[in-house]
mmCIF file of C-alpha atoms in Angstrom:
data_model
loop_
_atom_site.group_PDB
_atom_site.id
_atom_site.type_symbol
_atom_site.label_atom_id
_atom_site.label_comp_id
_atom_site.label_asym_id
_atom_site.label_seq_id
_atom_site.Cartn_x
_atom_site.Cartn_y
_atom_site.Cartn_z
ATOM 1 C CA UNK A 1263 63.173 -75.540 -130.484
ATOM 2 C CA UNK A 1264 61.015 -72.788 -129.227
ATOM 3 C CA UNK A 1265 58.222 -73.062 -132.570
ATOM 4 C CA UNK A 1266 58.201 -76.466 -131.077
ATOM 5 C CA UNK A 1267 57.012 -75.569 -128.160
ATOM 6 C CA UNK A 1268 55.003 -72.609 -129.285
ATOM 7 C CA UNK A 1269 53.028 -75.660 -132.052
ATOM 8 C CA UNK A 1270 52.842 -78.251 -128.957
ATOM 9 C CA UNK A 1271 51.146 -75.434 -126.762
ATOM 10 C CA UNK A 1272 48.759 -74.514 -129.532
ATOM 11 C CA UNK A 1273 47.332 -77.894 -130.081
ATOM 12 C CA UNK A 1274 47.059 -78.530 -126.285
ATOM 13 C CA UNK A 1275 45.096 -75.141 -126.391
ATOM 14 C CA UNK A 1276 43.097 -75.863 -129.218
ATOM 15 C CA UNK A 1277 42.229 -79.908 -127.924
ATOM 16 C CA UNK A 1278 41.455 -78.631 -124.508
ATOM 17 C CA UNK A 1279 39.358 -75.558 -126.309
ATOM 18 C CA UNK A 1280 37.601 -77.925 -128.488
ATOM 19 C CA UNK A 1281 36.768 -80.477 -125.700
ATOM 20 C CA UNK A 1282 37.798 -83.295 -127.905
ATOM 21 C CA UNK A 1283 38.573 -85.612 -124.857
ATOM 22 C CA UNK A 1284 34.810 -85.410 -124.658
ATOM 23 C CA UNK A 1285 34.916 -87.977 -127.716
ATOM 24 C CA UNK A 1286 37.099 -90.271 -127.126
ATOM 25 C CA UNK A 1287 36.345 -93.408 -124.338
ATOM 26 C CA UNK A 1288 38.411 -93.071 -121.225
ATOM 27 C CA UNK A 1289 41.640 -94.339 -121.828
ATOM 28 C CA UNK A 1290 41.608 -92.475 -125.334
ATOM 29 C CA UNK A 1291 41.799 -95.843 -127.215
ATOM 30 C CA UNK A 1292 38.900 -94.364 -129.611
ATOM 31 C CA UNK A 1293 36.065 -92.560 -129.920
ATOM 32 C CA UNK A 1294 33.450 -93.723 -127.063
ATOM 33 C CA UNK A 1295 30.175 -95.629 -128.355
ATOM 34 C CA UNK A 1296 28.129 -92.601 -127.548
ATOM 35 C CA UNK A 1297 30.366 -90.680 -130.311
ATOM 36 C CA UNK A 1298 29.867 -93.292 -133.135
ATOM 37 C CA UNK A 1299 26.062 -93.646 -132.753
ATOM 38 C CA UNK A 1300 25.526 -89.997 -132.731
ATOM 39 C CA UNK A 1301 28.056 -89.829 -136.133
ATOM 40 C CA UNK A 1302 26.146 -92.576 -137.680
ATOM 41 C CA UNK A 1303 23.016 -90.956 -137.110
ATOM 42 C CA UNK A 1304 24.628 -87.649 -138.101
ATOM 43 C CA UNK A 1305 25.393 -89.604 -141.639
ATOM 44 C CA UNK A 1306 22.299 -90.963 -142.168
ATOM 45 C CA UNK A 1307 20.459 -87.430 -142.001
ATOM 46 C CA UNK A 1308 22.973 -85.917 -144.448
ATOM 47 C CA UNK A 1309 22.223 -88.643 -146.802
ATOM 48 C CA UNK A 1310 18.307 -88.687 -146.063
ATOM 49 C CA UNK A 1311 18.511 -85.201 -147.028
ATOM 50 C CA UNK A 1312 20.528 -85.284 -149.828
ATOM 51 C CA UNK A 1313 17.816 -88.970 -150.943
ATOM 52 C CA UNK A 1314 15.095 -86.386 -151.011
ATOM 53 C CA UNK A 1315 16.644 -84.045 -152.771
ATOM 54 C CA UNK A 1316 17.960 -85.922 -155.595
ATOM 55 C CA UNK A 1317 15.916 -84.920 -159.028
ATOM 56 C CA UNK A 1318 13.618 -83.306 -157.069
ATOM 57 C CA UNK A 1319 16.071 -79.432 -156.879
ATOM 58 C CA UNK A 1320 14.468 -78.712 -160.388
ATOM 59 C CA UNK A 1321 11.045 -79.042 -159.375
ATOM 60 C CA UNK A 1322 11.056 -77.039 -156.301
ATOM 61 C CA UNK A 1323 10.740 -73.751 -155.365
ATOM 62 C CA UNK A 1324 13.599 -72.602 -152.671
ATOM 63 C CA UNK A 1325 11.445 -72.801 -149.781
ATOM 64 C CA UNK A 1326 8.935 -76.024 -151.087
ATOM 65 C CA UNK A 1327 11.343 -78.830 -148.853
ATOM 66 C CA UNK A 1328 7.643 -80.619 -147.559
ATOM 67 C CA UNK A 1329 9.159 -84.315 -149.107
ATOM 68 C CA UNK A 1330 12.492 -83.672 -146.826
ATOM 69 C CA UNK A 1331 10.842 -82.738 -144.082
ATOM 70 C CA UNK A 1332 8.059 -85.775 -143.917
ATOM 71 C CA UNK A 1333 10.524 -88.346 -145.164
ATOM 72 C CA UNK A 1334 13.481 -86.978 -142.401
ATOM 73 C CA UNK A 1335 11.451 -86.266 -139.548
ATOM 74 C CA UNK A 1336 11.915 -89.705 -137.990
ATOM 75 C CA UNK A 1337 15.729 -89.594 -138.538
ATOM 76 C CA UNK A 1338 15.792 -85.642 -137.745
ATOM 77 C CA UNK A 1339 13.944 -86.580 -134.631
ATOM 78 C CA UNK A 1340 16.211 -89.602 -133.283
ATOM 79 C CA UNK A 1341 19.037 -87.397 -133.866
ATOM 80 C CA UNK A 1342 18.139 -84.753 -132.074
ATOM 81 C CA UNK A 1343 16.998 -86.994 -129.333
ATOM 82 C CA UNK A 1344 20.248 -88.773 -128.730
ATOM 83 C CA UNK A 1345 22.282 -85.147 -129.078
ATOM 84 C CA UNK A 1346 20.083 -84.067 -126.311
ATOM 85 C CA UNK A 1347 20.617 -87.364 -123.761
ATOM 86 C CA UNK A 1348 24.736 -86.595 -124.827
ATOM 87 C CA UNK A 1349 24.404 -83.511 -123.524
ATOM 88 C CA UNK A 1350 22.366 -84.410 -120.481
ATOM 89 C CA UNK A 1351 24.865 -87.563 -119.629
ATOM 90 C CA UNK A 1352 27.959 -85.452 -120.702
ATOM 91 C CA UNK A 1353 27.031 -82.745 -117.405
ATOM 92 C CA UNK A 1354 26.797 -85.970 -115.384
ATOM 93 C CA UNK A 1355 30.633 -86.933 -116.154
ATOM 94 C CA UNK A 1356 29.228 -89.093 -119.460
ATOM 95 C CA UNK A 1357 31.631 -91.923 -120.962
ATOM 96 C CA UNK A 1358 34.826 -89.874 -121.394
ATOM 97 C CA UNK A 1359 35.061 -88.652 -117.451
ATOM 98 C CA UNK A 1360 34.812 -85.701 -118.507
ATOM 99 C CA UNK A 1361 32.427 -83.244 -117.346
ATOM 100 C CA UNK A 1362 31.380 -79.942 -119.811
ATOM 101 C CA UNK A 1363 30.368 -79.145 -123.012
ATOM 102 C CA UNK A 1364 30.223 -82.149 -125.993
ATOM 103 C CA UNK A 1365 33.525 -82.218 -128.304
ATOM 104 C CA UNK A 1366 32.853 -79.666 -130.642
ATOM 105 C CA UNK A 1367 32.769 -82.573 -133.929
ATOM 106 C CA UNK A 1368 29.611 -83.391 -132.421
ATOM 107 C CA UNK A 1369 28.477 -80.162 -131.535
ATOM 108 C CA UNK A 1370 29.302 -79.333 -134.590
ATOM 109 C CA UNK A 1371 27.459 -81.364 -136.571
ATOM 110 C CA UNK A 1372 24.080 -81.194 -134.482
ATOM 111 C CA UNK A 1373 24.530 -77.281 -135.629
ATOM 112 C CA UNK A 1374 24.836 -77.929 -139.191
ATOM 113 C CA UNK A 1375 22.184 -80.256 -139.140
ATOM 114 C CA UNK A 1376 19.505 -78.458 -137.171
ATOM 115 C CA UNK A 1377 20.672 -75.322 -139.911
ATOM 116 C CA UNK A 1378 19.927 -77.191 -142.801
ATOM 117 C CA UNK A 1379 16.562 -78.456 -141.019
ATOM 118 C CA UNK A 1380 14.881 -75.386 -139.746
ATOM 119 C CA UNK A 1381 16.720 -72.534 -142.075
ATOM 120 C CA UNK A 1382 17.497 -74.276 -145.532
ATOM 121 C CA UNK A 1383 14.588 -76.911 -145.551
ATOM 122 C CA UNK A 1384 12.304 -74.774 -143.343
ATOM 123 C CA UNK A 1385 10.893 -77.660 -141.755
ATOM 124 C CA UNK A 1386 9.678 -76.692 -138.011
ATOM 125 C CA UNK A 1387 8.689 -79.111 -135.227
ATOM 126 C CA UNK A 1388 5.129 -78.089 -133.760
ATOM 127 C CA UNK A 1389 5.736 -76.872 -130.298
ATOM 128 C CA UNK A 1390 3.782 -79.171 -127.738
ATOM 129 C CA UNK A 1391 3.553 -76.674 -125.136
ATOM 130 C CA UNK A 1392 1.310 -74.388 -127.120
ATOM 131 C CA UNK A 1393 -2.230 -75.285 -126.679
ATOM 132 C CA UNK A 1394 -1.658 -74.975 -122.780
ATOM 133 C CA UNK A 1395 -0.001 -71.638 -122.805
ATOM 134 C CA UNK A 1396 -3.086 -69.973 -125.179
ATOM 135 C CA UNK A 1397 -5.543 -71.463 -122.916
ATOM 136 C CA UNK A 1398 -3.517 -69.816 -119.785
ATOM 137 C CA UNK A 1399 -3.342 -66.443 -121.547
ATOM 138 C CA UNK A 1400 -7.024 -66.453 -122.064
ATOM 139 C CA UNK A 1401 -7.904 -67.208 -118.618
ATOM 140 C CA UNK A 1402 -5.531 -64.594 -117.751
ATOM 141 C CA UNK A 1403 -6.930 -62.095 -119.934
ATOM 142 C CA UNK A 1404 -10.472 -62.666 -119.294
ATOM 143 C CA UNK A 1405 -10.227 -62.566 -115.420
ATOM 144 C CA UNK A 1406 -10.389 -58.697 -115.214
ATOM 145 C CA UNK A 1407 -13.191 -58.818 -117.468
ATOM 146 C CA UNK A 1408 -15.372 -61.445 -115.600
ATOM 147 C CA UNK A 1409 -14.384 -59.939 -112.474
ATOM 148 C CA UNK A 1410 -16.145 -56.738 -113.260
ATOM 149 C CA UNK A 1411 -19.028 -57.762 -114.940
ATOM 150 C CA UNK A 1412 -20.138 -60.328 -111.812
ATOM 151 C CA UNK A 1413 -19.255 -57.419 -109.504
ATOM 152 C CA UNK A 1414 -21.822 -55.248 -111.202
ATOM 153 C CA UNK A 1415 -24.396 -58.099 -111.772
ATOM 154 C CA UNK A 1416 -24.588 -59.328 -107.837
ATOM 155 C CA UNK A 1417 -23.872 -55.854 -106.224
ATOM 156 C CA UNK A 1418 -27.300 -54.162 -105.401
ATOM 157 C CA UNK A 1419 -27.931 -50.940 -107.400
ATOM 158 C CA UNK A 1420 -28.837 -48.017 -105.539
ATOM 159 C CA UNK A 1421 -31.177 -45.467 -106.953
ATOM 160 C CA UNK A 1422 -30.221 -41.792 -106.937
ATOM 161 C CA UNK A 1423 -32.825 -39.385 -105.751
ATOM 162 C CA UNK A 1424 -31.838 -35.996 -106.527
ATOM 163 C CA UNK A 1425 -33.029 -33.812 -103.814
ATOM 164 C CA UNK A 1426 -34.008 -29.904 -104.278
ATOM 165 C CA UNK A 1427 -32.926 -27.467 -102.217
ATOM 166 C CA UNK A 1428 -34.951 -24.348 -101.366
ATOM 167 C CA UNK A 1429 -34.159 -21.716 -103.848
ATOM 168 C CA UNK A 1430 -33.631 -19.150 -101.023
ATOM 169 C CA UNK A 1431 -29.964 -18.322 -101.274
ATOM 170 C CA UNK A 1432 -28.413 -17.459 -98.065
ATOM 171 C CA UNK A 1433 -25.305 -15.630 -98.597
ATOM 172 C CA UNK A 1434 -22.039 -15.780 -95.732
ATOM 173 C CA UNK A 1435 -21.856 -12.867 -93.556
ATOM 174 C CA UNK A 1436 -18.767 -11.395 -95.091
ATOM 175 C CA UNK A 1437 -20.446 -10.643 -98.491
ATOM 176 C CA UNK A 1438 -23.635 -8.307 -96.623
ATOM 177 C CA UNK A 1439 -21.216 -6.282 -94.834
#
């Protein structure tokens, strides 16, 4: 009776753990429509991938994925997409009624998949943001400079005249005496 008990706490542990109320619709009579588009997405990566890699494994070198990557980008892309509204509708209570992280099948799977994109397949998404943020750091780093040079082309120069003193030397009182 007790490893009853034990095995019915476990797998309360482990459901409650793995969030997997976070799948299912609200009275648990499946998985919510949220959790079956992202899954059918999901599959039709994995088999995009696996499309372009089919008699093409002998020809490539290990890191040479460019077919994979420009054939999967769209799918990659809408995948990623909807993973990120889950997990931006799932903090605002989602479809389950449950607010917190994404069950982890789905979580998951977004892992393996963004794995096999950016380590295996080496395929990289050009970051938007990074014109803006070079022409920011050269402003920044060319402020000190411009600063400088304007401050020594409009302030006015003064000339130095050295002036001579007479070459008689007159000595403190303490050293004569």
């Amino acid at each position: 009776l007790q490893v009853v008990v034990m095995l019915s706490e476990f797998f309360n542990e482990t459901w409650e753990a793995a969030n997997c109320a976070n799948c299912l619709k609200n009275s648990s009579e499946g998985l919510s429509n949220s959790t079956v588009e992202f899954l059918d997405l999901f599959n039709k990566s994995l088999t995009c991938f696996e499309h372009n890699l089919q008699g093409q494994t002998i020809n490539l070198s290990p890191n040479n994925y460019t077919e994979v990557c420009k054939n999967c980008n769209a799918t990659y892309k809408m995948l990623n997409d909807l993973y990120n509204n889950l997990q931006r509708m799932n903090r605002q209570g989602g479809e389950s009624g449950h607010s917190a992280h994404l069950c982890i099948d789905v979580e998951d799977a977004m892992n393996i998949t963004r794995k096999l994109w950016s380590r295996t397949f080496n395929c990289s998404v050009p970051c938007s943001d990074t014109v803006p943020v070079i022409a920011v750091s050269s402003f920044i780093l060319f402020l000190p400079i411009v600063f400088y040079l304007s401050s020594f082309l409009h302030s006015k120069q003064k000339k130095r005249i050295l002036i001579l003193r007479n070459s008689v030397v007159v000595l403190p009182f303490w050293v004569c005496v």
